[in-house]
């Protein structure tokens, strides 16, 4: 899958239901030796007004926490489920 195919997908946290924008809004951390994606830095979207978002705080999302890359969104789990 190419970045151009997943860049416009919404990033949603399964644990909290919060939306973290699109993958285009994120940065990626790569393993220097293997070139594999280690984590995605997603905006911690804390609302500061009606339509304003605060992109100052970034959440590090380990690549292994991604549950599914669907047709319209990327779903990840920030916290382990308590089942």
CSV table of C-alpha atoms in Angstrom, one decimal:
chain,number,residue,atom,x,y,z
A,1,UNK,CA,0.0,0.0,0.0
A,2,UNK,CA,1.3,3.4,-0.9
A,3,UNK,CA,1.3,6.5,1.3
A,4,UNK,CA,-0.8,8.3,-1.3
A,5,UNK,CA,-3.5,5.6,-0.8
A,6,UNK,CA,-3.7,6.0,3.0
A,7,UNK,CA,-2.8,9.7,3.5
A,8,UNK,CA,-6.4,11.0,3.5
A,9,UNK,CA,-7.7,8.4,5.9
A,10,UNK,CA,-8.9,9.6,9.3
A,11,UNK,CA,-6.9,8.4,12.4
A,12,UNK,CA,-9.3,7.3,15.1
A,13,UNK,CA,-8.5,6.0,18.6
A,14,UNK,CA,-10.6,2.9,19.4
A,15,UNK,CA,-10.0,3.3,23.2
A,16,UNK,CA,-11.4,6.9,23.4
A,17,UNK,CA,-13.2,7.4,20.2
A,18,UNK,CA,-11.2,10.6,19.5
A,19,UNK,CA,-10.3,11.6,16.0
A,20,UNK,CA,-6.7,12.6,15.4
A,21,UNK,CA,-7.0,14.1,11.9
A,22,UNK,CA,-5.7,12.6,8.7
A,23,UNK,CA,-2.5,10.7,8.2
A,24,UNK,CA,-1.2,13.7,6.1
A,25,UNK,CA,-1.3,15.6,9.5
A,26,UNK,CA,1.1,13.0,11.1
A,27,UNK,CA,4.8,12.4,11.1
A,28,UNK,CA,6.4,8.9,10.9
A,29,UNK,CA,9.3,7.5,12.8
A,30,UNK,CA,11.4,4.9,10.9
A,31,UNK,CA,13.8,2.3,12.1
A,32,UNK,CA,17.2,3.4,10.7
A,33,UNK,CA,18.5,-0.1,10.0
A,34,UNK,CA,15.4,-1.8,8.5
A,35,UNK,CA,13.5,1.2,7.1
A,36,UNK,CA,10.3,-0.1,8.7
A,37,UNK,CA,7.8,2.3,10.3
A,38,UNK,CA,8.2,2.2,14.1
A,39,UNK,CA,5.5,4.8,15.1
A,40,UNK,CA,3.3,7.5,13.8
A,41,UNK,CA,3.2,10.9,15.5
A,42,UNK,CA,-0.4,12.1,15.4
A,43,UNK,CA,-1.8,15.4,16.6
A,44,UNK,CA,-3.3,15.4,20.0
A,45,UNK,CA,-6.4,17.3,18.9
A,46,UNK,CA,-7.5,19.2,22.0
A,47,UNK,CA,-10.1,21.7,21.1
A,48,UNK,CA,-9.3,25.3,21.9
A,49,UNK,CA,-12.4,26.8,20.4
A,50,UNK,CA,-15.3,26.1,18.1
A,51,UNK,CA,-13.2,25.2,15.0
A,52,UNK,CA,-9.7,25.6,16.3
A,53,UNK,CA,-7.5,22.6,17.1
A,54,UNK,CA,-4.2,22.6,19.0
A,55,UNK,CA,-1.5,20.7,17.1
A,56,UNK,CA,1.3,21.5,19.6
A,57,UNK,CA,1.0,18.2,21.4
A,58,UNK,CA,1.8,15.1,19.5
A,59,UNK,CA,0.9,11.5,20.5
A,60,UNK,CA,3.3,8.7,19.6
A,61,UNK,CA,1.4,5.9,18.1
A,62,UNK,CA,3.4,2.6,17.9
A,63,UNK,CA,2.8,1.0,14.5
A,64,UNK,CA,1.8,-2.2,16.3
A,65,UNK,CA,-1.1,-0.5,18.0
A,66,UNK,CA,-2.9,0.0,14.6
A,67,UNK,CA,-5.9,-2.4,14.7
A,68,UNK,CA,-7.0,-2.0,11.1
A,69,UNK,CA,-6.5,0.2,8.1
A,70,UNK,CA,-10.0,0.5,6.6
A,71,UNK,CA,-11.4,2.1,3.5
A,72,UNK,CA,-12.0,5.5,5.2
A,73,UNK,CA,-10.0,5.4,8.4
A,74,UNK,CA,-7.1,4.0,10.4
A,75,UNK,CA,-8.2,2.6,13.7
A,76,UNK,CA,-5.7,2.3,16.5
A,77,UNK,CA,-5.9,1.4,20.2
A,78,UNK,CA,-4.0,3.7,22.6
A,79,UNK,CA,-4.8,1.8,25.7
A,80,UNK,CA,-5.1,-2.0,26.2
A,81,UNK,CA,-8.6,-3.2,26.5
A,82,UNK,CA,-9.8,-4.2,30.0
A,83,UNK,CA,-11.5,-7.4,29.0
